[in-house]
mmCIF file of C-alpha atoms in Angstrom:
data_model
loop_
_atom_site.group_PDB
_atom_site.id
_atom_site.type_symbol
_atom_site.label_atom_id
_atom_site.label_comp_id
_atom_site.label_asym_id
_atom_site.label_seq_id
_atom_site.Cartn_x
_atom_site.Cartn_y
_atom_site.Cartn_z
ATOM 1 C CA MET A 12 32.328 111.059 87.223
ATOM 2 C CA GLU A 13 34.678 114.006 86.657
ATOM 3 C CA PRO A 14 37.974 113.611 88.493
ATOM 4 C CA GLU A 15 39.567 116.385 90.453
ATOM 5 C CA THR A 16 42.661 118.069 89.094
ATOM 6 C CA GLU A 17 44.132 119.724 92.216
ATOM 7 C CA GLY A 18 45.532 116.612 93.811
ATOM 8 C CA PRO A 19 45.254 112.875 94.073
ATOM 9 C CA PRO A 20 41.774 111.841 95.273
ATOM 10 C CA PRO A 21 41.506 109.805 98.461
ATOM 11 C CA THR A 22 41.809 106.022 97.930
ATOM 12 C CA MET A 23 39.226 103.792 99.298
ATOM 13 C CA GLN A 24 39.046 100.095 98.608
ATOM 14 C CA VAL A 25 36.111 98.673 96.626
ATOM 15 C CA THR A 26 34.973 95.396 98.161
ATOM 16 C CA PRO A 27 35.145 92.075 96.151
ATOM 17 C CA LEU A 28 31.302 91.977 96.163
ATOM 18 C CA GLN A 29 31.165 95.505 94.629
ATOM 19 C CA GLN A 30 33.767 94.387 92.008
ATOM 20 C CA MET A 31 31.520 91.466 91.195
ATOM 21 C CA ILE A 32 28.426 93.663 90.861
ATOM 22 C CA ALA A 33 30.377 96.099 88.590
ATOM 23 C CA SER A 34 31.753 93.270 86.311
ATOM 24 C CA CYS A 35 28.346 91.559 86.199
ATOM 25 C CA THR A 36 26.689 94.839 85.011
ATOM 26 C CA GLY A 37 29.523 95.264 82.468
ATOM 27 C CA ALA A 38 29.105 91.725 81.077
ATOM 28 C CA ILE A 39 25.342 92.108 80.667
ATOM 29 C CA LEU A 40 25.634 95.482 79.036
ATOM 30 C CA THR A 41 28.398 94.250 76.724
ATOM 31 C CA SER A 42 26.410 91.161 75.735
ATOM 32 C CA LEU A 43 23.263 93.292 74.994
ATOM 33 C CA MET A 44 25.195 95.737 72.835
ATOM 34 C CA VAL A 45 27.467 93.327 70.898
ATOM 35 C CA THR A 46 25.069 90.410 70.367
ATOM 36 C CA PRO A 47 23.086 92.017 67.469
ATOM 37 C CA LEU A 48 26.337 92.223 65.397
ATOM 38 C CA ASP A 49 26.822 88.433 65.751
ATOM 39 C CA VAL A 50 23.109 87.621 65.177
ATOM 40 C CA VAL A 51 23.271 89.490 61.793
ATOM 41 C CA LYS A 52 26.612 87.781 60.919
ATOM 42 C CA ILE A 53 25.249 84.312 61.711
ATOM 43 C CA ARG A 54 22.029 84.948 59.785
ATOM 44 C CA LEU A 55 24.089 86.076 56.720
ATOM 45 C CA GLN A 56 26.190 82.959 56.996
ATOM 46 C CA ALA A 57 23.126 80.713 57.257
ATOM 47 C CA GLN A 58 21.636 82.362 54.121
ATOM 48 C CA ASN A 59 24.837 81.839 52.021
ATOM 49 C CA ASN A 60 25.615 78.324 53.259
ATOM 50 C CA PRO A 61 22.523 76.750 55.015
ATOM 51 C CA PHE A 62 23.587 74.922 58.224
ATOM 52 C CA PRO A 63 22.829 71.109 57.958
ATOM 53 C CA LYS A 64 21.944 69.126 61.046
ATOM 54 C CA GLY A 65 24.947 68.604 63.312
ATOM 55 C CA LYS A 66 26.810 71.584 61.796
ATOM 56 C CA CYS A 67 28.233 74.151 64.216
ATOM 57 C CA PHE A 68 28.626 77.776 64.150
ATOM 58 C CA LEU A 69 30.409 80.133 66.492
ATOM 59 C CA TYR A 70 28.374 82.600 68.558
ATOM 60 C CA SER A 71 30.260 85.287 70.342
ATOM 61 C CA ASN A 72 29.535 88.395 72.317
ATOM 62 C CA GLY A 73 33.062 89.749 72.512
ATOM 63 C CA LEU A 74 33.546 88.455 75.999
ATOM 64 C CA MET A 75 33.140 84.721 75.317
ATOM 65 C CA ASP A 76 32.750 82.410 72.287
ATOM 66 C CA HIS A 77 30.242 79.578 72.196
ATOM 67 C CA MET A 78 29.911 76.699 69.742
ATOM 68 C CA CYS A 79 26.212 76.295 68.753
ATOM 69 C CA VAL A 80 25.210 73.018 67.118
ATOM 70 C CA CYS A 81 22.239 72.866 64.719
ATOM 71 C CA GLU A 82 19.817 70.490 66.445
ATOM 72 C CA ASP A 83 17.528 69.548 63.501
ATOM 73 C CA GLY A 84 16.690 70.358 59.951
ATOM 74 C CA SER A 85 13.569 72.373 60.840
ATOM 75 C CA LYS A 86 13.327 75.926 59.675
ATOM 76 C CA LYS A 87 12.024 77.072 63.094
ATOM 77 C CA ALA A 88 15.412 77.881 64.541
ATOM 78 C CA TRP A 89 16.222 81.630 64.742
ATOM 79 C CA TYR A 90 19.282 81.327 62.487
ATOM 80 C CA LYS A 91 17.270 79.457 59.709
ATOM 81 C CA LYS A 92 14.525 82.108 59.159
ATOM 82 C CA PRO A 93 14.544 83.126 55.499
ATOM 83 C CA GLY A 94 15.631 86.727 54.978
ATOM 84 C CA ASN A 95 16.966 87.533 51.393
ATOM 85 C CA PHE A 96 19.611 89.831 52.803
ATOM 86 C CA GLN A 97 21.867 91.824 50.482
ATOM 87 C CA GLY A 98 24.459 92.710 53.122
ATOM 88 C CA THR A 99 25.062 93.535 56.775
ATOM 89 C CA LEU A 100 23.058 96.768 56.934
ATOM 90 C CA ASP A 101 20.254 95.307 54.758
ATOM 91 C CA ALA A 102 20.014 92.282 57.085
ATOM 92 C CA PHE A 103 19.983 94.506 60.192
ATOM 93 C CA LEU A 104 17.094 96.595 58.799
ATOM 94 C CA LYS A 105 15.094 93.711 57.435
ATOM 95 C CA ILE A 106 15.391 91.692 60.717
ATOM 96 C CA LEU A 107 14.269 94.838 62.567
ATOM 97 C CA ARG A 108 11.354 95.521 60.226
ATOM 98 C CA ASN A 109 10.068 91.998 59.560
ATOM 99 C CA GLU A 110 10.766 90.130 62.812
ATOM 100 C CA GLY A 111 10.865 92.849 65.385
ATOM 101 C CA ILE A 112 13.637 94.176 67.607
ATOM 102 C CA LYS A 113 13.735 91.078 69.811
ATOM 103 C CA SER A 114 15.122 89.037 66.975
ATOM 104 C CA LEU A 115 18.441 90.952 67.236
ATOM 105 C CA TRP A 116 19.079 89.274 70.566
ATOM 106 C CA SER A 117 18.245 85.638 69.420
ATOM 107 C CA GLY A 118 20.234 83.028 71.363
ATOM 108 C CA LEU A 119 21.217 85.488 74.025
ATOM 109 C CA PRO A 120 20.173 83.729 77.285
ATOM 110 C CA PRO A 121 22.496 80.682 77.063
ATOM 111 C CA THR A 122 25.352 83.061 76.253
ATOM 112 C CA LEU A 123 24.646 85.210 79.266
ATOM 113 C CA VAL A 124 24.592 82.126 81.521
ATOM 114 C CA MET A 125 28.182 81.499 80.506
ATOM 115 C CA ALA A 126 29.515 85.009 79.939
ATOM 116 C CA VAL A 127 28.403 86.585 83.221
ATOM 117 C CA PRO A 128 30.024 84.102 85.673
ATOM 118 C CA ALA A 129 33.216 83.909 83.575
ATOM 119 C CA THR A 130 33.494 87.730 83.424
ATOM 120 C CA VAL A 131 32.787 88.121 87.106
ATOM 121 C CA ILE A 132 35.457 85.569 88.022
ATOM 122 C CA TYR A 133 38.038 87.083 85.609
ATOM 123 C CA PHE A 134 37.629 90.786 86.530
ATOM 124 C CA THR A 135 37.324 90.239 90.287
ATOM 125 C CA CYS A 136 40.387 87.923 90.378
ATOM 126 C CA TYR A 137 42.337 90.433 88.254
ATOM 127 C CA ASP A 138 41.654 93.355 90.618
ATOM 128 C CA GLN A 139 42.250 91.313 93.750
ATOM 129 C CA LEU A 140 45.637 90.020 92.427
ATOM 130 C CA SER A 141 46.621 93.446 91.245
ATOM 131 C CA ALA A 142 46.003 94.954 94.691
ATOM 132 C CA LEU A 143 47.910 92.049 96.372
ATOM 133 C CA LEU A 144 50.904 92.400 94.004
ATOM 134 C CA ARG A 145 50.991 96.157 94.336
ATOM 135 C CA ALA A 146 51.115 95.805 98.102
ATOM 136 C CA LYS A 147 54.075 93.459 97.779
ATOM 137 C CA LEU A 148 55.964 94.951 94.848
ATOM 138 C CA GLY A 149 55.066 98.611 94.932
ATOM 139 C CA GLU A 150 52.722 100.758 92.843
ATOM 140 C CA ASN A 151 54.951 101.333 89.852
ATOM 141 C CA GLU A 152 55.830 97.701 89.021
ATOM 142 C CA THR A 153 54.981 97.372 85.277
ATOM 143 C CA ARG A 154 54.700 93.569 85.227
ATOM 144 C CA ILE A 155 51.753 93.461 87.605
ATOM 145 C CA PRO A 156 49.043 93.725 84.891
ATOM 146 C CA ILE A 157 50.774 90.856 82.954
ATOM 147 C CA VAL A 158 50.952 88.461 85.964
ATOM 148 C CA ALA A 159 47.469 89.317 87.222
ATOM 149 C CA GLY A 160 45.920 89.118 83.742
ATOM 150 C CA ILE A 161 47.484 85.662 83.111
ATOM 151 C CA VAL A 162 46.530 84.160 86.490
ATOM 152 C CA ALA A 163 42.969 85.569 86.328
ATOM 153 C CA ARG A 164 42.327 84.256 82.809
ATOM 154 C CA PHE A 165 43.733 80.806 83.729
ATOM 155 C CA GLY A 166 41.341 80.621 86.605
ATOM 156 C CA ALA A 167 38.280 81.760 84.609
ATOM 157 C CA VAL A 168 38.950 79.498 81.591
ATOM 158 C CA THR A 169 39.579 76.465 83.944
ATOM 159 C CA VAL A 170 36.319 76.976 85.844
ATOM 160 C CA ILE A 171 34.169 77.647 82.745
ATOM 161 C CA SER A 172 35.561 74.859 80.435
ATOM 162 C CA PRO A 173 33.565 71.881 81.758
ATOM 163 C CA LEU A 174 30.356 74.093 81.931
ATOM 164 C CA GLU A 175 30.959 75.044 78.240
ATOM 165 C CA LEU A 176 31.393 71.406 77.225
ATOM 166 C CA ILE A 177 28.105 70.440 79.028
ATOM 167 C CA ARG A 178 26.194 73.427 77.591
ATOM 168 C CA THR A 179 27.301 72.615 74.033
ATOM 169 C CA LYS A 180 26.277 68.987 74.523
ATOM 170 C CA MET A 181 22.896 70.095 75.754
ATOM 171 C CA GLN A 182 22.477 72.173 72.669
ATOM 172 C CA SER A 183 23.549 69.402 70.290
ATOM 173 C CA LYS A 184 20.841 67.120 71.498
ATOM 174 C CA ARG A 185 17.850 67.731 73.810
ATOM 175 C CA PHE A 186 19.204 66.209 76.981
ATOM 176 C CA SER A 187 17.198 65.857 80.197
ATOM 177 C CA TYR A 188 19.217 66.590 83.358
ATOM 178 C CA LYS A 189 19.185 62.810 84.197
ATOM 179 C CA GLU A 190 20.653 61.980 80.696
ATOM 180 C CA LEU A 191 23.190 64.817 81.071
ATOM 181 C CA HIS A 192 24.328 63.375 84.445
ATOM 182 C CA ARG A 193 24.639 59.925 82.844
ATOM 183 C CA PHE A 194 26.679 61.480 79.952
ATOM 184 C CA VAL A 195 29.109 63.252 82.333
ATOM 185 C CA SER A 196 29.476 60.198 84.572
ATOM 186 C CA MET A 197 30.217 57.985 81.535
ATOM 187 C CA LYS A 198 32.718 60.446 80.109
ATOM 188 C CA VAL A 199 34.477 60.655 83.492
ATOM 189 C CA SER A 200 34.524 56.796 84.020
ATOM 190 C CA GLU A 201 35.845 56.280 80.386
ATOM 191 C CA ASP A 202 38.429 59.015 80.070
ATOM 192 C CA GLY A 203 38.836 60.417 83.571
ATOM 193 C CA TRP A 204 38.045 63.901 84.916
ATOM 194 C CA ILE A 205 40.411 65.510 82.467
ATOM 195 C CA SER A 206 38.040 64.779 79.562
ATOM 196 C CA LEU A 207 35.738 67.522 80.893
ATOM 197 C CA TRP A 208 38.416 70.022 79.888
ATOM 198 C CA LYS A 209 38.580 69.074 76.268
ATOM 199 C CA GLY A 210 39.371 72.243 74.175
ATOM 200 C CA TRP A 211 41.016 73.820 77.262
ATOM 201 C CA ALA A 212 44.527 73.998 75.765
ATOM 202 C CA PRO A 213 43.654 75.995 72.557
ATOM 203 C CA THR A 214 41.414 78.325 74.699
ATOM 204 C CA ILE A 215 44.357 78.960 77.038
ATOM 205 C CA LEU A 216 46.757 79.523 74.163
ATOM 206 C CA ARG A 217 44.500 82.224 72.815
ATOM 207 C CA ASP A 218 43.039 83.696 75.985
ATOM 208 C CA VAL A 219 46.081 83.887 78.275
ATOM 209 C CA PRO A 220 48.335 85.865 75.874
ATOM 210 C CA PHE A 221 45.299 88.013 74.923
ATOM 211 C CA SER A 222 44.744 88.784 78.665
ATOM 212 C CA ALA A 223 48.409 89.563 79.353
ATOM 213 C CA MET A 224 48.697 91.909 76.316
ATOM 214 C CA TYR A 225 45.280 93.469 76.973
ATOM 215 C CA TRP A 226 45.897 94.458 80.627
ATOM 216 C CA TYR A 227 49.488 95.578 80.097
ATOM 217 C CA ASN A 228 48.513 97.920 77.227
ATOM 218 C CA TYR A 229 45.354 99.011 78.947
ATOM 219 C CA GLU A 230 47.146 100.152 82.101
ATOM 220 C CA ILE A 231 49.935 101.895 80.051
ATOM 221 C CA LEU A 232 47.489 103.689 77.717
ATOM 222 C CA LYS A 233 45.315 104.774 80.675
ATOM 223 C CA LYS A 234 48.291 106.230 82.498
ATOM 224 C CA TRP A 235 49.559 107.974 79.362
ATOM 225 C CA LEU A 236 46.173 109.464 78.441
ATOM 226 C CA CYS A 237 45.784 110.716 82.078
ATOM 227 C CA GLU A 238 49.177 112.361 81.906
ATOM 228 C CA LYS A 239 48.354 113.999 78.646
ATOM 229 C CA SER A 240 45.057 115.320 79.949
ATOM 230 C CA GLY A 241 46.556 116.446 83.212
ATOM 231 C CA LEU A 242 44.297 114.140 85.327
ATOM 232 C CA TYR A 243 44.952 112.002 88.381
ATOM 233 C CA GLU A 244 41.999 109.718 87.769
ATOM 234 C CA PRO A 245 40.802 108.382 84.303
ATOM 235 C CA THR A 246 37.572 109.635 82.920
ATOM 236 C CA PHE A 247 34.910 107.328 81.332
ATOM 237 C CA MET A 248 36.253 108.211 77.831
ATOM 238 C CA ILE A 249 39.847 107.473 78.769
ATOM 239 C CA ASN A 250 38.818 104.004 80.029
ATOM 240 C CA PHE A 251 36.728 103.473 76.870
ATOM 241 C CA ALA A 252 39.551 104.504 74.479
ATOM 242 C CA SER A 253 42.202 102.457 76.366
ATOM 243 C CA GLY A 254 39.894 99.420 76.361
ATOM 244 C CA ALA A 255 39.204 99.660 72.634
ATOM 245 C CA LEU A 256 42.832 100.169 71.548
ATOM 246 C CA SER A 257 44.354 97.478 73.903
ATOM 247 C CA GLY A 258 41.599 95.011 72.919
ATOM 248 C CA SER A 259 42.202 95.593 69.173
ATOM 249 C CA PHE A 260 45.965 95.057 69.555
ATOM 250 C CA ALA A 261 45.511 91.894 71.532
ATOM 251 C CA ALA A 262 42.829 90.595 69.109
ATOM 252 C CA VAL A 263 45.228 90.942 66.117
ATOM 253 C CA ALA A 264 48.195 89.292 67.934
ATOM 254 C CA THR A 265 46.136 86.188 69.134
ATOM 255 C CA LEU A 266 44.081 85.681 65.993
ATOM 256 C CA PRO A 267 46.000 82.607 64.793
ATOM 257 C CA PHE A 268 45.169 80.791 68.021
ATOM 258 C CA ASP A 269 41.530 81.912 67.637
ATOM 259 C CA VAL A 270 41.352 80.357 64.170
ATOM 260 C CA VAL A 271 42.854 77.089 65.531
ATOM 261 C CA LYS A 272 40.434 77.070 68.538
ATOM 262 C CA THR A 273 37.443 77.552 66.261
ATOM 263 C CA GLN A 274 38.502 74.780 63.914
ATOM 264 C CA LYS A 275 39.280 72.369 66.791
ATOM 265 C CA GLN A 276 35.916 72.993 68.549
ATOM 266 C CA THR A 277 33.950 72.756 65.332
ATOM 267 C CA GLN A 278 35.656 69.402 64.542
ATOM 268 C CA LEU A 279 34.809 68.205 68.078
ATOM 269 C CA TRP A 280 31.071 68.973 67.603
ATOM 270 C CA THR A 281 30.525 68.633 63.863
ATOM 271 C CA ASP A 282 28.825 65.272 64.156
ATOM 272 C CA SER A 283 27.199 65.037 67.570
ATOM 273 C CA SER A 284 25.943 61.530 66.868
ATOM 274 C CA GLY A 285 29.489 60.318 66.711
ATOM 275 C CA ARG A 286 29.164 58.573 63.443
ATOM 276 C CA VAL A 287 32.079 60.442 61.995
ATOM 277 C CA PRO A 288 35.363 59.703 63.815
ATOM 278 C CA VAL A 289 37.059 63.053 64.653
ATOM 279 C CA PRO A 290 40.892 63.210 65.106
ATOM 280 C CA LEU A 291 40.747 64.893 68.514
ATOM 281 C CA HIS A 292 44.458 64.164 69.259
ATOM 282 C CA VAL A 293 45.612 66.623 66.539
ATOM 283 C CA SER A 294 47.752 69.252 68.171
ATOM 284 C CA THR A 295 47.379 73.106 67.899
ATOM 285 C CA TRP A 296 50.676 73.355 65.902
ATOM 286 C CA ALA A 297 49.654 70.506 63.580
ATOM 287 C CA ILE A 298 46.410 72.436 62.766
ATOM 288 C CA MET A 299 48.333 75.652 62.292
ATOM 289 C CA LYS A 300 50.804 73.940 59.863
ATOM 290 C CA ASN A 301 47.815 72.460 57.980
ATOM 291 C CA ILE A 302 46.171 75.887 57.704
ATOM 292 C CA VAL A 303 49.457 77.455 56.373
ATOM 293 C CA SER A 304 49.963 74.703 53.905
ATOM 294 C CA GLU A 305 46.344 74.927 52.550
ATOM 295 C CA ASN A 306 45.737 78.741 52.617
ATOM 296 C CA GLY A 307 49.213 80.263 53.209
ATOM 297 C CA PHE A 308 50.190 82.379 56.154
ATOM 298 C CA SER A 309 47.177 84.715 55.692
ATOM 299 C CA GLY A 310 44.922 81.720 56.560
ATOM 300 C CA LEU A 311 45.924 82.155 60.202
ATOM 301 C CA PHE A 312 44.439 85.651 60.115
ATOM 302 C CA THR A 313 40.998 84.674 58.684
ATOM 303 C CA GLY A 314 38.157 86.807 59.926
ATOM 304 C CA LEU A 315 40.409 89.658 61.218
ATOM 305 C CA ILE A 316 37.870 92.432 60.442
ATOM 306 C CA PRO A 317 34.762 90.788 61.987
ATOM 307 C CA ARG A 318 36.867 89.923 65.115
ATOM 308 C CA LEU A 319 38.059 93.496 65.472
ATOM 309 C CA ILE A 320 34.586 94.990 64.853
ATOM 310 C CA LYS A 321 33.310 92.828 67.748
ATOM 311 C CA ILE A 322 36.250 92.875 70.213
ATOM 312 C CA ALA A 323 37.113 96.602 70.118
ATOM 313 C CA PRO A 324 33.650 97.773 71.229
ATOM 314 C CA ALA A 325 33.188 94.810 73.525
ATOM 315 C CA CYS A 326 36.494 95.576 75.388
ATOM 316 C CA ALA A 327 35.689 99.257 75.529
ATOM 317 C CA ILE A 328 32.136 98.879 76.862
ATOM 318 C CA MET A 329 33.126 96.142 79.363
ATOM 319 C CA ILE A 330 36.068 98.013 80.935
ATOM 320 C CA SER A 331 34.511 101.454 80.991
ATOM 321 C CA THR A 332 31.282 100.148 82.555
ATOM 322 C CA TYR A 333 33.363 98.183 85.084
ATOM 323 C CA GLU A 334 35.522 101.140 86.034
ATOM 324 C CA PHE A 335 32.494 103.425 86.251
ATOM 325 C CA GLY A 336 30.813 100.856 88.575
ATOM 326 C CA LYS A 337 33.961 100.771 90.751
ATOM 327 C CA ALA A 338 34.197 104.573 90.850
ATOM 328 C CA PHE A 339 30.533 104.741 91.816
ATOM 329 C CA PHE A 340 31.082 102.265 94.696
ATOM 330 C CA GLN A 341 34.299 104.024 95.780
ATOM 331 C CA LYS A 342 32.358 107.328 96.094
ATOM 332 C CA GLN A 343 29.630 105.639 98.146
ATOM 333 C CA ASN A 344 32.268 104.031 100.456
ATOM 334 C CA ILE A 345 33.954 107.382 101.047
ATOM 335 C CA GLU A 346 30.657 109.167 101.773
ATOM 336 C CA ARG A 347 29.622 106.315 104.176
ATOM 337 C CA GLN A 348 32.904 106.763 106.076
#
């Protein structure tokens, strides 16, 4: 959609349902495009250090992270297929040639089940809150993206946390729904409802600052690029570039919390049979101190390049698809009027 340059276009509200459809489309598209990167990475990891039973690995599509637990020692699982890969490109080509294109999207359905609702809640809340705050505080208030980003992320993480815990539990052992209901009831009666939000704190510590930085920088970059191009409305490429740059910046700044979150969740699920007692009460700061004492300050920035390679395109695809969807619906609404 090419914007007009003569004057500001007429504004027409996009409905919450239309925002949901746009964010849902963006989430599916992002997952489809970013997942092959992660599948290749996990296959390379599994080749170098075979995953024993009960071991976890992180599966991410740039929108959400998921802990996956190796269910059994069989070689049938997608991440255990032998490959003899020499590197990323070699793995990509060999998987494509020997196993077919579908293999690049292994493990995608359970990820979509989580990523789509979380993204829909997050983006719709952000837009609704932004509109509300702009009406109250005025269009040029620079803190709006920060406040809306923080509240929207808080909401999305809080809603998804128990589902993520249950999903991981279902992966670690083959549970029937009856057994799962028993497991949840037992957990609630033993430790209270709060136990369903285990791992919530490190997720919030990483995702909330990420969200605040991402939206603040995104809105500023978008405005700046529009001014430089002499446009009133951002083009698809302006949204894409703003999303990639703001996502990269936020990813670097919040990486230490990402490292801690991964370590904490991996500890939590490493032995699903519960034979190994895991110190779950260890705080985020204690884990950070431990990482620094063992690996130095650089230990907090482990995996920076893989995170950037995934997050920059994921943020760019997600936001540009979302904005494109909203612009499409806005045009439809104006024509309908």
